[in-house]
PDB file of C-alpha atoms in Angstrom:
ATOM      1  CA  MET O   1     191.538 105.193 100.682  1.00 55.00           C
ATOM      2  CA  LYS O   2     188.220 107.021 100.846  1.00 60.00           C
ATOM      3  CA  ASN O   3     185.117 105.595 102.501  1.00 59.00           C
ATOM      4  CA  PRO O   4     182.461 105.382  99.858  1.00 63.00           C
ATOM      5  CA  VAL O   5     179.306 107.299 100.718  1.00 62.00           C
ATOM      6  CA  PRO O   6     176.129 105.302 100.123  1.00 62.00           C
ATOM      7  CA  SER O   7     173.909 106.774  97.483  1.00 68.00           C
ATOM      8  CA  ARG O   8     170.488 108.189  98.211  1.00 72.00           C
ATOM      9  CA  SER O   9     168.856 105.340  96.334  1.00 74.00           C
ATOM     10  CA  ILE O  10     170.134 102.850  98.938  1.00 76.00           C
ATOM     11  CA  TYR O  11     168.580 104.949 101.704  1.00 68.00           C
ATOM     12  CA  LYS O  12     165.313 105.119  99.785  1.00 73.00           C
ATOM     13  CA  LYS O  13     165.287 101.347  99.266  1.00 71.00           C
ATOM     14  CA  CYS O  14     165.969 100.724 102.961  1.00 64.00           C
ATOM     15  CA  LEU O  15     163.212 103.143 103.929  1.00 68.00           C
ATOM     16  CA  LEU O  16     160.777 101.386 101.586  1.00 68.00           C
ATOM     17  CA  VAL O  17     161.660  97.978 103.063  1.00 67.00           C
ATOM     18  CA  VAL O  18     161.161  99.248 106.627  1.00 66.00           C
ATOM     19  CA  LEU O  19     157.864 100.884 105.643  1.00 66.00           C
ATOM     20  CA  ALA O  20     156.633  97.711 103.915  1.00 62.00           C
ATOM     21  CA  VAL O  21     157.486  95.534 106.926  1.00 62.00           C
ATOM     22  CA  THR O  22     155.788  97.986 109.298  1.00 62.00           C
ATOM     23  CA  LEU O  23     152.625  98.127 107.193  1.00 61.00           C
ATOM     24  CA  ALA O  24     152.515  94.347 106.860  1.00 57.00           C
ATOM     25  CA  ALA O  25     152.745  93.956 110.637  1.00 56.00           C
ATOM     26  CA  CYS O  26     149.977  96.487 111.208  1.00 61.00           C
ATOM     27  CA  ALA O  27     147.727  94.873 108.613  1.00 62.00           C
ATOM     28  CA  GLY O  28     147.833  91.454 110.294  1.00 68.00           C
ATOM     29  CA  PRO O  29     144.977  90.060 112.358  1.00 82.00           C
ATOM     30  CA  GLN O  30     144.202  92.198 115.380  1.00 89.00           C
ATOM     31  CA  ILE O  31     142.607  91.275 118.679  1.00 93.00           C
ATOM     32  CA  PRO O  32     139.791  93.711 119.446  1.00 94.00           C
ATOM     33  CA  LYS O  33     139.557  95.540 122.737  1.00 95.00           C
ATOM     34  CA  PRO O  34     137.251  93.676 125.147  1.00 96.00           C
ATOM     35  CA  GLN O  35     134.646  96.456 125.041  1.00 95.00           C
ATOM     36  CA  ASP O  36     134.609  96.385 121.214  1.00 94.00           C
ATOM     37  CA  ILE O  37     133.335  92.811 120.970  1.00 95.00           C
ATOM     38  CA  VAL O  38     129.703  93.185 119.981  1.00 92.00           C
ATOM     39  CA  ASN O  39     128.468  89.585 120.008  1.00 94.00           C
ATOM     40  CA  VAL O  40     129.774  88.180 123.278  1.00 97.00           C
ATOM     41  CA  PRO O  41     128.763  84.508 123.595  1.00 97.00           C
ATOM     42  CA  GLN O  42     126.677  83.766 126.658  1.00 98.00           C
ATOM     43  CA  PRO O  43     127.544  80.910 129.006  1.00 98.00           C
ATOM     44  CA  LEU O  44     125.128  78.285 130.214  1.00 99.00           C
ATOM     45  CA  MET O  45     124.078  79.369 133.699  1.00 98.00           C
ATOM     46  CA  ASP O  46     124.781  75.923 135.099  1.00 98.00           C
ATOM     47  CA  ASN O  47     127.462  73.265 134.879  1.00 98.00           C
ATOM     48  CA  THR O  48     125.965  71.155 132.089  1.00 98.00           C
ATOM     49  CA  GLY O  49     128.345  72.341 129.356  1.00 98.00           C
ATOM     50  CA  GLU O  50     131.554  70.565 128.432  1.00 98.00           C
ATOM     51  CA  PHE O  51     133.820  73.425 129.559  1.00 98.00           C
ATOM     52  CA  MET O  52     133.569  74.874 133.075  1.00 98.00           C
ATOM     53  CA  SER O  53     134.059  78.614 133.500  1.00 98.00           C
ATOM     54  CA  PRO O  54     136.836  79.736 135.846  1.00 98.00           C
ATOM     55  CA  TYR O  55     134.509  82.525 137.009  1.00 98.00           C
ATOM     56  CA  THR O  56     131.186  82.217 138.797  1.00 98.00           C
ATOM     57  CA  GLN O  57     127.997  84.096 137.977  1.00 98.00           C
ATOM     58  CA  ASP O  58     128.882  86.786 140.529  1.00 96.00           C
ATOM     59  CA  GLY O  59     132.243  87.429 138.825  1.00 96.00           C
ATOM     60  CA  VAL O  60     134.607  85.817 141.326  1.00 95.00           C
ATOM     61  CA  LEU O  61     136.981  82.953 140.665  1.00 96.00           C
ATOM     62  CA  ALA O  62     135.480  79.484 140.997  1.00 97.00           C
ATOM     63  CA  LEU O  63     136.881  77.469 143.899  1.00 96.00           C
ATOM     64  CA  TRP O  64     138.616  75.004 141.606  1.00 96.00           C
ATOM     65  CA  VAL O  65     140.677  77.805 140.053  1.00 95.00           C
ATOM     66  CA  ASP O  66     142.612  78.423 143.265  1.00 87.00           C
ATOM     67  CA  LYS O  67     143.580  74.779 143.303  1.00 82.00           C
ATOM     68  CA  ALA O  68     144.328  74.854 139.574  1.00 81.00           C
ATOM     69  CA  ILE O  69     146.655  77.838 139.983  1.00 81.00           C
ATOM     70  CA  ASN O  70     148.661  75.824 142.477  1.00 71.00           C
ATOM     71  CA  ALA O  71     148.572  72.832 140.110  1.00 64.00           C
ATOM     72  CA  GLN O  72     150.288  74.640 137.244  1.00 64.00           C
ATOM     73  CA  LEU O  73     153.696  73.657 138.524  1.00 53.00           C
ATOM     74  CA  GLY O  74     152.636  70.015 138.589  1.00 54.00           C
ATOM     75  CA  SER O  75     151.510  70.199 134.990  1.00 52.00           C
ATOM     76  CA  LYS O  76     154.796  71.660 133.825  1.00 58.00           C
ATOM     77  CA  VAL O  77     156.676  68.951 135.709  1.00 57.00           C
ATOM     78  CA  GLY O  78     154.473  66.330 134.023  1.00 59.00           C
ATOM     79  CA  GLN O  79     155.183  67.760 130.582  1.00 58.00           C
ATOM     80  CA  MET O  80     158.924  67.765 131.178  1.00 62.00           C
ATOM     81  CA  ALA O  81     158.866  64.234 132.601  1.00 59.00           C
ATOM     82  CA  GLY O  82     156.801  62.977 129.670  1.00 59.00           C
ATOM     83  CA  ALA O  83     159.090  64.614 127.128  1.00 59.00           C
ATOM     84  CA  TYR O  84     162.126  63.080 128.845  1.00 62.00           C
ATOM     85  CA  ALA O  85     160.488  59.641 128.980  1.00 59.00           C
ATOM     86  CA  GLY O  86     159.598  59.839 125.293  1.00 56.00           C
ATOM     87  CA  GLN O  87     163.109  60.904 124.431  1.00 59.00           C
ATOM     88  CA  LYS O  88     164.651  58.016 126.365  1.00 60.00           C
ATOM     89  CA  ALA O  89     162.189  55.439 125.053  1.00 58.00           C
ATOM     90  CA  LEU O  90     162.686  56.412 121.437  1.00 58.00           C
ATOM     91  CA  GLU O  91     166.248  57.718 121.314  1.00 59.00           C
ATOM     92  CA  GLN O  92     166.828  55.919 118.028  1.00 58.00           C
ATOM     93  CA  VAL O  93     164.025  57.950 116.413  1.00 57.00           C
ATOM     94  CA  PRO O  94     164.512  61.397 117.981  1.00 56.00           C
ATOM     95  CA  PHE O  95     161.836  63.326 116.086  1.00 57.00           C
ATOM     96  CA  VAL O  96     159.075  60.814 116.833  1.00 54.00           C
ATOM     97  CA  GLY O  97     160.318  60.355 120.400  1.00 54.00           C
ATOM     98  CA  GLY O  98     160.166  64.086 121.045  1.00 58.00           C
ATOM     99  CA  ILE O  99     156.644  64.402 119.632  1.00 61.00           C
ATOM    100  CA  LEU O 100     155.324  61.403 121.549  1.00 58.00           C
ATOM    101  CA  GLY O 101     157.085  62.570 124.688  1.00 61.00           C
ATOM    102  CA  ALA O 102     155.474  66.000 124.430  1.00 64.00           C
ATOM    103  CA  GLN O 103     152.035  64.422 123.898  1.00 67.00           C
ATOM    104  CA  VAL O 104     152.502  62.086 126.841  1.00 69.00           C
ATOM    105  CA  GLY O 105     153.710  65.047 128.874  1.00 70.00           C
ATOM    106  CA  GLU O 106     150.701  67.189 127.928  1.00 74.00           C
ATOM    107  CA  TYR O 107     148.337  64.361 128.838  1.00 78.00           C
ATOM    108  CA  ALA O 108     150.162  63.767 132.119  1.00 81.00           C
ATOM    109  CA  GLY O 109     150.263  67.492 132.851  1.00 79.00           C
ATOM    110  CA  ARG O 110     146.518  67.855 132.252  1.00 84.00           C
ATOM    111  CA  LYS O 111     145.778  64.822 134.394  1.00 88.00           C
ATOM    112  CA  ILE O 112     147.963  66.210 137.198  1.00 83.00           C
ATOM    113  CA  ALA O 113     146.309  69.648 136.920  1.00 83.00           C
ATOM    114  CA  ILE O 114     142.814  68.130 137.057  1.00 90.00           C
ATOM    115  CA  GLU O 115     143.653  65.986 140.061  1.00 89.00           C
ATOM    116  CA  ALA O 116     145.359  68.862 141.874  1.00 84.00           C
ATOM    117  CA  SER O 117     142.248  70.967 141.227  1.00 89.00           C
ATOM    118  CA  GLY O 118     140.114  68.414 143.030  1.00 92.00           C
ATOM    119  CA  GLY O 119     139.195  66.249 140.044  1.00 95.00           C
ATOM    120  CA  MET O 120     136.653  66.853 137.284  1.00 96.00           C
ATOM    121  CA  GLU O 121     133.798  66.115 139.655  1.00 97.00           C
ATOM    122  CA  TYR O 122     134.950  68.900 142.012  1.00 97.00           C
ATOM    123  CA  ILE O 123     135.547  71.275 139.090  1.00 97.00           C
ATOM    124  CA  THR O 124     132.003  70.626 137.869  1.00 98.00           C
ATOM    125  CA  GLU O 125     130.449  70.886 141.350  1.00 98.00           C
ATOM    126  CA  THR O 126     132.124  74.229 142.097  1.00 97.00           C
ATOM    127  CA  SER O 127     131.199  75.778 138.733  1.00 98.00           C
ATOM    128  CA  ASP O 128     127.922  77.547 138.085  1.00 98.00           C
ATOM    129  CA  MET O 129     128.646  78.574 134.483  1.00 99.00           C
ATOM    130  CA  SER O 130     129.818  76.471 131.559  1.00 99.00           C
ATOM    131  CA  PHE O 131     130.161  76.470 127.793  1.00 99.00           C
ATOM    132  CA  LYS O 132     129.393  74.027 125.009  1.00 98.00           C
ATOM    133  CA  ASN O 133     132.147  75.492 122.831  1.00 97.00           C
ATOM    134  CA  ILE O 134     135.757  76.299 123.759  1.00 98.00           C
ATOM    135  CA  ASN O 135     135.878  79.331 121.430  1.00 98.00           C
ATOM    136  CA  ASP O 136     132.778  80.805 123.072  1.00 98.00           C
ATOM    137  CA  MET O 137     134.475  80.444 126.443  1.00 99.00           C
ATOM    138  CA  ALA O 138     137.626  82.173 125.149  1.00 98.00           C
ATOM    139  CA  VAL O 139     135.695  85.185 123.830  1.00 98.00           C
ATOM    140  CA  TYR O 140     133.450  85.434 126.894  1.00 98.00           C
ATOM    141  CA  LEU O 141     136.358  85.296 129.338  1.00 98.00           C
ATOM    142  CA  TYR O 142     138.271  87.957 127.421  1.00 98.00           C
ATOM    143  CA  ALA O 143     135.280  90.274 126.922  1.00 98.00           C
ATOM    144  CA  ARG O 144     133.924  90.007 130.464  1.00 98.00           C
ATOM    145  CA  HIS O 145     136.907  89.274 132.709  1.00 98.00           C
ATOM    146  CA  SER O 146     140.177  90.373 131.074  1.00 97.00           C
ATOM    147  CA  THR O 147     140.344  93.411 133.358  1.00 95.00           C
ATOM    148  CA  HIS O 148     140.017  91.236 136.477  1.00 94.00           C
ATOM    149  CA  GLU O 149     143.191  91.412 138.578  1.00 93.00           C
ATOM    150  CA  HIS O 150     143.704  87.636 138.495  1.00 93.00           C
ATOM    151  CA  TYR O 151     142.655  87.118 134.865  1.00 97.00           C
ATOM    152  CA  GLN O 152     146.028  85.952 133.571  1.00 96.00           C
ATOM    153  CA  GLN O 153     146.424  83.433 136.401  1.00 94.00           C
ATOM    154  CA  ALA O 154     142.862  82.192 135.943  1.00 95.00           C
ATOM    155  CA  LEU O 155     143.364  81.900 132.199  1.00 96.00           C
ATOM    156  CA  GLU O 156     146.621  79.991 132.558  1.00 92.00           C
ATOM    157  CA  ALA O 157     145.063  77.671 135.139  1.00 93.00           C
ATOM    158  CA  THR O 158     142.130  77.045 132.809  1.00 94.00           C
ATOM    159  CA  TRP O 159     144.546  76.369 129.938  1.00 92.00           C
ATOM    160  CA  GLU O 160     146.039  73.561 132.037  1.00 89.00           C
ATOM    161  CA  ILE O 161     142.612  71.956 132.414  1.00 91.00           C
ATOM    162  CA  TYR O 162     141.534  72.650 128.809  1.00 94.00           C
ATOM    163  CA  PRO O 163     144.626  72.684 126.530  1.00 93.00           C
ATOM    164  CA  ASP O 164     142.414  73.369 123.483  1.00 95.00           C
ATOM    165  CA  LEU O 165     141.501  76.712 125.049  1.00 97.00           C
ATOM    166  CA  LYS O 166     145.152  77.715 124.931  1.00 95.00           C
ATOM    167  CA  ASN O 167     145.527  76.488 121.353  1.00 94.00           C
ATOM    168  CA  ASN O 168     142.391  78.299 120.107  1.00 96.00           C
ATOM    169  CA  TYR O 169     142.450  81.426 122.296  1.00 98.00           C
ATOM    170  CA  TYR O 170     144.167  83.922 119.977  1.00 96.00           C
ATOM    171  CA  GLN O 171     142.248  82.890 116.851  1.00 96.00           C
ATOM    172  CA  ALA O 172     138.908  82.942 118.711  1.00 97.00           C
ATOM    173  CA  LEU O 173     139.570  86.550 119.768  1.00 97.00           C
ATOM    174  CA  VAL O 174     140.638  87.582 116.260  1.00 96.00           C
ATOM    175  CA  ASN O 175     137.470  85.988 114.862  1.00 95.00           C
ATOM    176  CA  ALA O 176     135.343  87.770 117.483  1.00 94.00           C
ATOM    177  CA  GLY O 177     136.704  91.086 116.241  1.00 87.00           C
ATOM    178  CA  SER O 178     135.741  90.310 112.653  1.00 78.00           C
ATOM    179  CA  LYS O 179     132.087  89.596 113.577  1.00 71.00           C
ATOM    180  CA  ARG O 180     131.137  93.243 114.043  1.00 58.00           C
TER     181      ARG O 180
END
């Protein structure tokens, strides 16, 4: 029995599918390079905003960030414990139990992270820059500090304190690139 040789049309169709998928991926929303963001939001040069910057005016990490970096483990433990508690409490309704458990865990994780960072009062006292808007903070941090050696750790620590920053981060950067 001979092995049938695929026709050229099959190869062409496969090539077209691969090309279409590649082009679709490239055409999706792109995050601009930090230096390409033209309208970088400016922070408040005090701690009166709702969201405290993890960096100070002189470009170093705020004191609370060191504590927050160490608190990340506590937050993750809180999320897992909350998810488990929700699962056990609502085993008869697994979908709802899982959702509530995750929400309880996120709340507990944030509370643990804030306390391990010294509390909101300490976070505010050791910050000299803040933002009124979480998206402005996301764009500013990326544009001004993403090349800092501890940026990823600072960002993750800040995400623990401000979960909405994590949820909005990518879209805020994509939007910043479209405002040229």
